[in-house]
Coordinates of N, CA, C and O in Angstrom, one line a residue:
M1 N -27.5 -51.3 25.3 CA -28.8 -52.0 25.2 C -30.1 -51.2 25.2 O -30.9 -51.5 24.4
R2 N -30.1 -50.1 26.0 CA -31.3 -49.3 26.0 C -31.4 -48.6 24.4 O -32.6 -48.6 24.1
R3 N -30.2 -48.3 23.8 CA -30.5 -47.7 22.6 C -31.0 -48.8 21.5 O -31.9 -48.4 20.7
F4 N -30.7 -50.0 21.7 CA -31.1 -51.1 20.9 C -32.6 -51.4 21.1 O -33.6 -51.3 20.2
V5 N -33.0 -51.1 22.3 CA -34.5 -51.4 22.7 C -35.3 -50.3 22.1 O -36.5 -50.6 21.4
L6 N -34.7 -49.0 22.2 CA -35.4 -47.9 21.7 C -35.7 -47.8 20.2 O -36.7 -47.7 19.6
S7 N -34.4 -48.3 19.7 CA -34.5 -48.3 18.1 C -35.5 -49.5 17.6 O -36.2 -49.4 16.7
F8 N -35.6 -50.7 18.3 CA -36.4 -51.6 18.1 C -37.7 -51.2 18.2 O -38.7 -51.6 17.1
I9 N -38.2 -50.6 19.2 CA -39.7 -50.0 19.4 C -40.0 -49.1 18.2 O -41.0 -49.2 17.7
A10 N -39.1 -48.1 17.9 CA -39.4 -47.2 16.8 C -39.5 -47.9 15.5 O -40.5 -47.5 14.8
V11 N -38.7 -48.9 15.1 CA -38.8 -49.5 13.9 C -40.0 -50.4 13.9 O -40.8 -50.5 12.9
S12 N -40.5 -51.0 15.1 CA -41.6 -51.8 15.1 C -42.9 -50.9 14.9 O -44.0 -51.2 14.2
L13 N -42.9 -49.7 15.5 CA -44.0 -48.7 15.4 C -44.1 -48.4 13.9 O -45.3 -48.4 13.5
I14 N -43.1 -48.0 13.2 CA -43.2 -47.6 12.0 C -43.7 -48.7 11.1 O -44.5 -48.7 10.2
A15 N -43.2 -49.9 11.2 CA -43.8 -51.0 10.4 C -45.3 -51.3 10.8 O -46.0 -51.6 9.9
F16 N -45.6 -51.0 11.9 CA -47.1 -51.2 12.2 C -48.0 -50.2 11.6 O -49.0 -50.6 11.0
V17 N -47.5 -48.9 11.5 CA -48.2 -48.0 10.8 C -48.3 -48.2 9.3 O -49.2 -48.1 8.6
I18 N -47.1 -48.7 8.8 CA -47.1 -48.8 7.2 C -48.0 -49.9 6.8 O -48.5 -50.0 5.9
A19 N -48.0 -51.0 7.8 CA -48.7 -52.2 7.4 C -50.3 -51.9 7.5 O -51.2 -52.7 7.1
G20 N -50.6 -50.8 8.1 CA -52.0 -50.3 8.2 C -52.8 -51.2 9.3 O -53.9 -51.3 9.3
C21 N -52.0 -51.7 10.3 CA -52.7 -52.4 11.2 C -53.6 -51.6 12.0 O -53.4 -50.5 12.4
G22 N -54.9 -52.2 12.2 CA -56.1 -51.5 12.9 C -56.7 -50.5 12.1 O -57.7 -49.8 12.6
S23 N -56.4 -50.3 10.9 CA -57.0 -49.3 10.1 C -58.3 -49.8 9.2 O -59.0 -49.0 8.7
G24 N -58.5 -51.1 9.2 CA -59.5 -51.7 8.6 C -59.4 -52.0 7.2 O -59.9 -52.8 6.6
H25 N -58.5 -51.4 6.6 CA -58.1 -51.9 5.2 C -56.4 -52.0 5.1 O -55.8 -51.3 6.0
K26 N -56.0 -52.8 4.5 CA -54.6 -53.1 4.2 C -54.0 -52.0 3.5 O -54.5 -51.4 2.6
S27 N -52.9 -51.5 4.0 CA -52.1 -50.4 3.3 C -51.5 -51.1 2.1 O -51.1 -52.1 2.0
S28 N -51.6 -50.3 0.8 CA -51.2 -50.8 -0.4 C -50.3 -49.9 -0.9 O -50.5 -48.6 -0.7
P29 N -49.5 -50.1 -1.8 CA -48.7 -49.3 -2.6 C -49.5 -48.3 -3.4 O -50.6 -48.6 -3.8
V30 N -48.9 -47.2 -3.5 CA -49.6 -46.2 -4.5 C -50.0 -46.7 -5.9 O -49.1 -47.3 -6.5
N31 N -51.1 -46.5 -6.2 CA -51.7 -47.1 -7.6 C -51.4 -46.0 -8.6 O -52.0 -44.9 -8.5
T32 N -50.7 -46.2 -9.6 CA -50.2 -45.2 -10.6 C -50.9 -45.5 -12.1 O -51.0 -44.7 -12.8
E33 N -51.2 -46.8 -12.2 CA -51.7 -47.1 -13.5 C -52.9 -46.2 -14.0 O -52.8 -46.0 -15.2
L34 N -53.8 -45.9 -13.1 CA -54.9 -45.2 -13.4 C -54.9 -43.8 -13.2 O -55.9 -43.0 -13.3
E35 N -53.7 -43.3 -12.7 CA -53.7 -41.9 -12.3 C -54.1 -40.8 -13.3 O -53.8 -41.0 -14.4
G36 N -54.9 -40.0 -12.8 CA -55.4 -38.8 -13.9 C -56.8 -38.6 -13.7 O -57.6 -39.2 -12.9
V37 N -57.2 -37.7 -14.7 CA -58.7 -37.5 -14.8 C -59.3 -38.2 -16.0 O -58.7 -38.0 -17.1
W38 N -60.3 -38.9 -15.9 CA -61.0 -39.7 -17.0 C -62.4 -39.3 -17.1 O -63.1 -38.8 -16.2
T39 N -62.8 -38.9 -18.5 CA -64.2 -38.4 -18.7 C -64.9 -39.1 -19.5 O -64.4 -39.8 -20.5
K40 N -66.3 -39.0 -19.6 CA -67.3 -39.6 -20.6 C -68.4 -38.5 -20.8 O -68.9 -38.0 -19.7
Y41 N -68.7 -38.2 -21.8 CA -69.6 -37.2 -22.1 C -71.0 -38.1 -22.7 O -71.0 -39.0 -23.5
A42 N -72.1 -38.0 -21.9 CA -73.4 -38.7 -22.3 C -74.4 -37.6 -22.8 O -74.9 -36.9 -22.2
P43 N -74.6 -37.8 -24.1 CA -75.5 -37.0 -24.8 C -76.9 -37.1 -24.2 O -77.2 -38.2 -23.8
G44 N -77.7 -36.0 -24.1 CA -79.0 -36.1 -23.6 C -79.9 -36.4 -24.7 O -79.7 -36.7 -25.8
T45 N -81.2 -36.5 -24.0 CA -82.4 -37.0 -24.9 C -83.4 -35.8 -24.5 O -83.3 -35.0 -23.8
E46 N -84.6 -36.1 -25.1 CA -85.6 -35.1 -24.8 C -86.0 -35.1 -23.2 O -86.5 -34.0 -22.7
T47 N -85.8 -36.2 -22.7 CA -86.3 -36.3 -21.2 C -84.8 -36.3 -20.3 O -85.2 -36.3 -19.1
V48 N -83.9 -36.7 -20.7 CA -82.6 -36.7 -20.0 C -81.6 -35.7 -20.4 O -81.2 -35.6 -21.6
P49 N -81.1 -34.9 -19.3 CA -80.1 -33.9 -19.9 C -78.7 -34.4 -20.2 O -78.4 -35.6 -19.8
E50 N -78.0 -33.6 -20.8 CA -76.5 -34.1 -21.2 C -75.7 -34.2 -19.9 O -75.9 -33.4 -18.9
I51 N -75.1 -35.2 -19.8 CA -74.3 -35.4 -18.5 C -72.7 -35.7 -18.8 O -72.5 -36.2 -19.9
T52 N -71.9 -35.1 -18.0 CA -70.4 -35.2 -18.0 C -70.1 -35.9 -17.0 O -70.3 -35.5 -15.7
I53 N -69.5 -37.2 -17.1 CA -69.0 -38.1 -16.0 C -67.5 -38.0 -15.9 O -66.8 -38.0 -16.9
T54 N -66.9 -37.6 -14.7 CA -65.6 -37.5 -14.4 C -65.3 -38.3 -13.2 O -65.9 -38.6 -12.3
F55 N -64.2 -39.1 -13.6 CA -63.5 -40.2 -12.7 C -62.1 -39.7 -12.4 O -61.3 -39.7 -13.4
V56 N -61.8 -39.4 -11.1 CA -60.4 -39.0 -10.8 C -59.8 -40.1 -10.1 O -60.4 -40.5 -9.0
F57 N -58.7 -40.3 -10.5 CA -57.8 -41.4 -9.7 C -56.5 -40.6 -9.4 O -55.9 -40.0 -10.1
H58 N -56.3 -40.6 -8.0 CA -55.0 -39.8 -7.5 C -54.5 -40.6 -6.3 O -55.1 -40.8 -5.3
E59 N -53.3 -41.2 -6.7 CA -52.6 -42.0 -5.6 C -53.6 -43.3 -5.2 O -53.8 -44.1 -6.2
N60 N -54.2 -43.4 -4.0 CA -55.1 -44.4 -3.7 C -56.4 -43.9 -3.5 O -57.2 -44.6 -3.0
D61 N -56.7 -42.8 -4.0 CA -58.0 -42.1 -3.9 C -58.7 -41.9 -5.0 O -58.2 -41.9 -6.3
W62 N -60.1 -42.0 -5.1 CA -60.9 -41.9 -6.4 C -62.1 -40.9 -6.0 O -62.5 -40.8 -5.0
E63 N -62.5 -40.3 -7.1 CA -63.8 -39.5 -7.0 C -64.5 -39.6 -8.4 O -64.0 -39.5 -9.4
L64 N -65.8 -39.8 -8.3 CA -66.6 -40.0 -9.5 C -67.7 -39.0 -9.3 O -68.5 -38.9 -8.3
T65 N -67.9 -38.1 -10.3 CA -68.8 -37.0 -10.3 C -69.7 -37.1 -11.6 O -69.1 -37.1 -12.7
W66 N -70.8 -36.7 -11.5 CA -71.8 -36.7 -12.6 C -72.3 -35.5 -12.7 O -73.1 -35.0 -11.6
I67 N -72.2 -34.6 -13.7 CA -72.3 -33.3 -13.8 C -73.4 -33.0 -14.9 O -73.1 -33.5 -16.0
E68 N -74.5 -32.2 -14.7 CA -75.4 -31.9 -15.8 C -74.7 -30.8 -16.5 O -74.3 -29.8 -15.9
T69 N -74.3 -31.0 -17.8 CA -73.4 -30.3 -18.7 C -73.8 -28.7 -18.7 O -73.2 -27.9 -18.6
E70 N -75.2 -28.7 -19.1 CA -75.7 -27.4 -19.2 C -75.8 -26.3 -18.2 O -75.4 -25.2 -18.3
T71 N -76.1 -27.0 -17.0 CA -76.1 -26.1 -15.9 C -74.9 -26.2 -14.9 O -75.0 -25.4 -14.0
S72 N -74.0 -27.1 -15.3 CA -72.9 -27.3 -14.4 C -73.3 -27.9 -13.0 O -72.5 -27.7 -11.9
T73 N -74.6 -28.5 -12.8 CA -75.0 -28.9 -11.4 C -74.5 -30.4 -11.2 O -74.6 -31.3 -12.1
I74 N -74.0 -30.7 -10.0 CA -73.6 -32.0 -9.7 C -74.8 -32.7 -9.4 O -75.6 -32.4 -8.5
V75 N -75.0 -33.9 -10.1 CA -76.1 -34.8 -10.0 C -75.8 -35.9 -9.0 O -76.7 -36.0 -8.2
S76 N -74.5 -36.4 -9.0 CA -74.2 -37.4 -8.1 C -72.7 -37.2 -7.9 O -71.9 -36.9 -8.9
R77 N -72.2 -37.6 -6.7 CA -70.8 -37.5 -6.5 C -70.5 -38.8 -5.4 O -71.1 -38.9 -4.4
M78 N -69.4 -39.5 -5.6 CA -69.0 -40.5 -4.8 C -67.3 -40.3 -4.6 O -66.8 -40.0 -5.5
L79 N -66.8 -40.6 -3.4 CA -65.4 -40.7 -3.3 C -64.9 -41.7 -2.3 O -65.8 -42.2 -1.5
G80 N -63.8 -42.1 -2.4 CA -63.1 -43.0 -1.5 C -61.8 -43.5 -1.8 O -61.0 -42.7 -2.5
T81 N -61.3 -44.6 -1.5 CA -59.9 -45.2 -1.7 C -60.2 -46.4 -2.6 O -61.3 -47.0 -2.8
F82 N -59.0 -46.8 -3.4 CA -59.2 -47.9 -4.3 C -58.0 -48.9 -4.1 O -56.9 -48.3 -3.7
S83 N -58.1 -50.0 -4.5 CA -57.0 -50.9 -4.8 C -57.1 -51.6 -6.2 O -58.2 -51.7 -6.7
L84 N -56.0 -52.0 -6.8 CA -56.0 -52.7 -8.0 C -55.2 -54.0 -7.8 O -54.4 -54.3 -7.1
D85 N -55.6 -54.9 -8.7 CA -54.9 -56.1 -8.9 C -54.6 -56.3 -10.5 O -55.4 -56.5 -11.2
T86 N -53.3 -55.7 -10.7 CA -52.9 -55.7 -12.1 C -52.4 -56.9 -12.8 O -52.2 -57.1 -13.9
E87 N -52.4 -58.0 -11.9 CA -51.9 -59.4 -12.3 C -53.1 -60.2 -12.8 O -52.8 -61.2 -13.5
S88 N -54.2 -59.8 -12.3 CA -55.3 -60.8 -12.6 C -55.7 -60.6 -14.2 O -55.3 -59.6 -14.7
D89 N -56.5 -61.5 -14.6 CA -57.0 -61.4 -16.0 C -58.4 -61.6 -16.1 O -58.8 -62.7 -16.0
P90 N -59.4 -60.6 -16.2 CA -59.1 -59.3 -16.4 C -58.6 -58.5 -15.1 O -58.8 -59.0 -14.0
K91 N -57.9 -57.4 -15.4 CA -57.3 -56.6 -14.1 C -58.5 -56.3 -13.2 O -59.6 -55.9 -13.8
E92 N -58.4 -56.3 -11.9 CA -59.4 -56.0 -10.9 C -59.2 -54.6 -10.2 O -58.2 -54.2 -10.0
L93 N -60.4 -54.1 -10.0 CA -60.4 -52.9 -9.2 C -61.5 -52.9 -8.1 O -62.6 -53.5 -8.2
N94 N -61.0 -52.4 -6.9 CA -62.0 -52.3 -5.8 C -62.1 -51.0 -5.3 O -61.3 -50.3 -5.1
L95 N -63.3 -50.4 -5.3 CA -63.7 -49.0 -4.9 C -64.3 -49.1 -3.5 O -65.4 -49.5 -3.4
Y96 N -63.6 -48.5 -2.5 CA -64.3 -48.4 -1.2 C -64.8 -47.0 -1.2 O -64.2 -46.1 -1.3
I97 N -66.1 -47.0 -0.8 CA -66.9 -45.9 -0.7 C -66.7 -45.1 0.7 O -67.2 -45.9 1.5
V98 N -66.3 -44.0 0.6 CA -66.0 -43.3 1.9 C -67.3 -42.2 2.0 O -67.7 -42.0 3.1
E99 N -67.7 -41.7 0.9 CA -68.7 -40.6 0.9 C -69.5 -40.8 -0.5 O -69.0 -41.0 -1.5
S100 N -70.9 -40.7 -0.4 CA -71.6 -40.8 -1.6 C -73.0 -40.0 -1.4 O -73.6 -40.0 -0.3
S101 N -73.2 -39.3 -2.5 CA -74.6 -38.5 -2.5 C -75.5 -39.5 -3.3 O -76.7 -39.2 -3.4
D102 N -75.1 -40.6 -3.9 CA -76.0 -41.5 -4.6 C -76.7 -42.5 -3.5 O -76.0 -43.3 -2.9
E103 N -78.0 -42.5 -3.5 CA -78.7 -43.2 -2.6 C -78.6 -44.8 -3.0 O -78.7 -45.5 -2.1
S104 N -78.1 -45.2 -4.0 CA -78.0 -46.5 -4.4 C -76.6 -47.2 -3.9 O -76.3 -48.4 -4.0
Q105 N -75.8 -46.3 -3.4 CA -74.4 -46.6 -3.0 C -74.1 -46.3 -1.7 O -74.0 -45.1 -1.5
D106 N -74.1 -47.1 -0.7 CA -73.8 -46.9 0.7 C -72.5 -46.6 1.0 O -71.5 -47.2 0.4
E107 N -72.2 -45.7 2.0 CA -70.8 -45.2 2.4 C -70.5 -46.5 3.2 O -71.3 -47.2 3.9
G108 N -69.1 -46.9 3.1 CA -68.6 -48.0 3.8 C -68.6 -49.4 3.0 O -68.1 -50.5 3.6
T109 N -69.1 -49.3 1.8 CA -69.2 -50.5 1.1 C -68.2 -50.5 -0.1 O -67.5 -49.5 -0.3
T110 N -68.0 -51.7 -0.7 CA -67.0 -51.7 -1.9 C -67.7 -52.1 -3.0 O -68.6 -52.9 -3.1
I111 N -67.4 -51.5 -4.2 CA -67.7 -51.7 -5.4 C -66.6 -52.7 -6.1 O -65.5 -52.1 -6.1
Y112 N -67.0 -53.8 -6.6 CA -66.0 -54.6 -7.2 C -66.2 -54.7 -8.7 O -67.1 -54.7 -9.2
G113 N -65.0 -54.4 -9.4 CA -65.0 -54.2 -10.8 C -63.8 -54.8 -11.5 O -62.8 -55.3 -10.8
I114 N -63.8 -54.7 -12.8 CA -62.7 -55.1 -13.7 C -62.4 -53.9 -14.5 O -63.3 -53.1 -14.8
Y115 N -61.3 -53.9 -15.0 CA -60.9 -52.7 -15.9 C -60.0 -53.2 -17.1 O -59.3 -54.1 -17.0
E116 N -60.0 -52.4 -18.1 CA -59.0 -52.5 -19.1 C -58.6 -51.2 -19.6 O -59.4 -50.3 -19.7
L117 N -57.2 -51.1 -19.7 CA -56.7 -49.9 -20.1 C -55.8 -50.1 -21.3 O -55.0 -50.9 -21.5
S118 N -56.1 -49.1 -22.4 CA -55.5 -49.2 -23.5 C -55.1 -47.7 -24.1 O -56.0 -47.0 -24.3
G119 N -53.9 -47.3 -23.7 CA -53.5 -45.8 -23.9 C -54.2 -44.9 -23.2 O -54.4 -44.9 -21.9
D120 N -55.0 -44.1 -23.8 CA -56.0 -42.9 -23.0 C -57.3 -43.4 -22.9 O -58.2 -42.7 -22.8
N121 N -57.6 -44.7 -23.1 CA -58.9 -45.2 -23.0 C -59.0 -46.3 -21.9 O -58.3 -47.1 -21.7
L122 N -60.0 -46.1 -21.1 CA -60.2 -46.9 -19.9 C -61.7 -47.5 -19.9 O -62.6 -46.8 -20.0
I123 N -61.8 -48.8 -19.6 CA -63.1 -49.3 -19.6 C -63.2 -50.0 -18.1 O -62.4 -50.8 -17.8
I124 N -64.4 -49.5 -17.5 CA -64.5 -50.2 -16.1 C -65.9 -50.8 -16.3 O -66.8 -50.4 -16.7
A125 N -65.9 -52.2 -15.7 CA -67.2 -52.8 -15.5 C -67.4 -53.1 -14.0 O -66.4 -53.4 -13.3
S126 N -68.6 -52.8 -13.4 CA -68.7 -53.0 -11.9 C -69.8 -53.9 -11.9 O -70.8 -54.2 -12.6
G127 N -69.7 -54.7 -10.7 CA -70.8 -55.7 -10.5 C -71.8 -55.1 -9.5 O -71.6 -54.2 -8.9
D128 N -72.9 -55.8 -9.3 CA -74.0 -55.6 -8.3 C -73.9 -56.5 -7.1 O -73.6 -57.6 -7.3
G129 N -74.3 -56.0 -6.0 CA -74.5 -56.9 -4.8 C -73.2 -57.5 -4.5 O -73.2 -58.6 -3.9
G130 N -72.1 -56.9 -4.6 CA -70.9 -57.3 -4.0 C -70.2 -58.4 -4.8 O -69.2 -59.1 -4.4
I131 N -70.7 -58.5 -6.2 CA -70.1 -59.6 -7.1 C -69.3 -58.9 -8.1 O -69.6 -57.9 -8.7
R132 N -68.2 -59.4 -8.4 CA -67.3 -58.9 -9.4 C -67.6 -59.5 -10.8 O -67.6 -60.7 -10.9
P133 N -67.8 -58.5 -11.9 CA -68.1 -59.2 -13.2 C -67.0 -59.9 -13.6 O -65.6 -59.6 -13.3
T134 N -67.1 -60.7 -14.6 CA -66.0 -61.6 -15.3 C -65.8 -61.2 -16.8 O -64.8 -61.6 -17.2
S135 N -66.5 -60.3 -17.3 CA -66.4 -59.7 -18.6 C -67.0 -58.3 -18.8 O -67.6 -58.0 -17.8
F136 N -66.7 -57.8 -19.8 CA -67.2 -56.4 -20.0 C -68.5 -56.5 -20.9 O -68.4 -56.8 -22.1
T137 N -69.6 -56.3 -20.3 CA -70.8 -56.3 -21.2 C -71.4 -54.9 -21.0 O -70.9 -54.0 -20.3
A138 N -72.5 -54.6 -21.9 CA -72.9 -53.2 -21.8 C -73.6 -52.8 -20.5 O -73.6 -51.7 -20.1
Y139 N -74.0 -53.8 -19.7 CA -74.7 -53.4 -18.3 C -73.4 -53.0 -17.3 O -72.6 -54.0 -17.1
N140 N -73.6 -51.9 -16.8 CA -72.7 -51.5 -15.5 C -71.2 -51.3 -16.2 O -70.2 -51.6 -15.5
T141 N -71.1 -51.0 -17.5 CA -69.7 -50.7 -18.1 C -69.7 -49.4 -18.6 O -70.6 -48.7 -19.2
I142 N -68.6 -48.7 -18.3 CA -68.3 -47.3 -18.9 C -67.0 -47.1 -19.5 O -66.0 -47.7 -19.2
D143 N -67.1 -46.4 -20.7 CA -65.8 -46.1 -21.4 C -65.3 -44.8 -21.1 O -66.1 -43.8 -21.4
L144 N -64.2 -44.6 -20.7 CA -63.6 -43.3 -20.4 C -62.5 -43.0 -21.2 O -61.8 -43.7 -21.6
V145 N -62.3 -41.5 -21.4 CA -61.0 -41.2 -22.1 C -60.2 -40.2 -21.1 O -60.8 -39.3 -20.4
K146 N -58.9 -40.3 -21.1 CA -58.0 -39.5 -20.2 C -57.9 -38.1 -20.6 O -57.8 -37.9 -21.9
E147 N -58.2 -37.1 -19.9 CA -58.0 -35.8 -20.2 C -56.6 -35.4 -20.4 O -55.6 -35.8 -19.7

C-alpha cells in the first residue's frame, strides 16, 4: 500500500510540473514549425541606416534583434516564449515578452499575431494594443527568409 501511495504522489507531482500549474503560462508542446533563424534586410536611406532584422525561434523561445548592418550595433532586442495555433486560419502566434530593450514593448506583455509559412518564407503580422490582426496588411507586417 505504501508503495502505491508513493507512486501515486510521484506521478501526480510529475503531471503537475508538466501541466505548468502555478507557472503563469500553460505548458505547451515544443513548437517546431517556425524553428530556425529568419532574417530580413532593410536597406537604408539618407537618414536611416541599413538594418538587419533577425528572428530566432528555438523550441518555445524566440528572440528578435535589430542590428545596424554597417556597425553591427544592436539597435533593439526582445526575447521571450511563444505559442502557436496552427489550426486557426490564419495561423496564430503569441509572443510573450520576457526581456525588451524596446521602450514601446513592455516586459511581461504579449504580442498577438498571425503568420503564414511558405517554404523558406515567413510572414508575420502583429497587432497593437493587445489586438490580433485578421489579415496581412503593410502595417506591422514583416517578411522574413529562413537562413
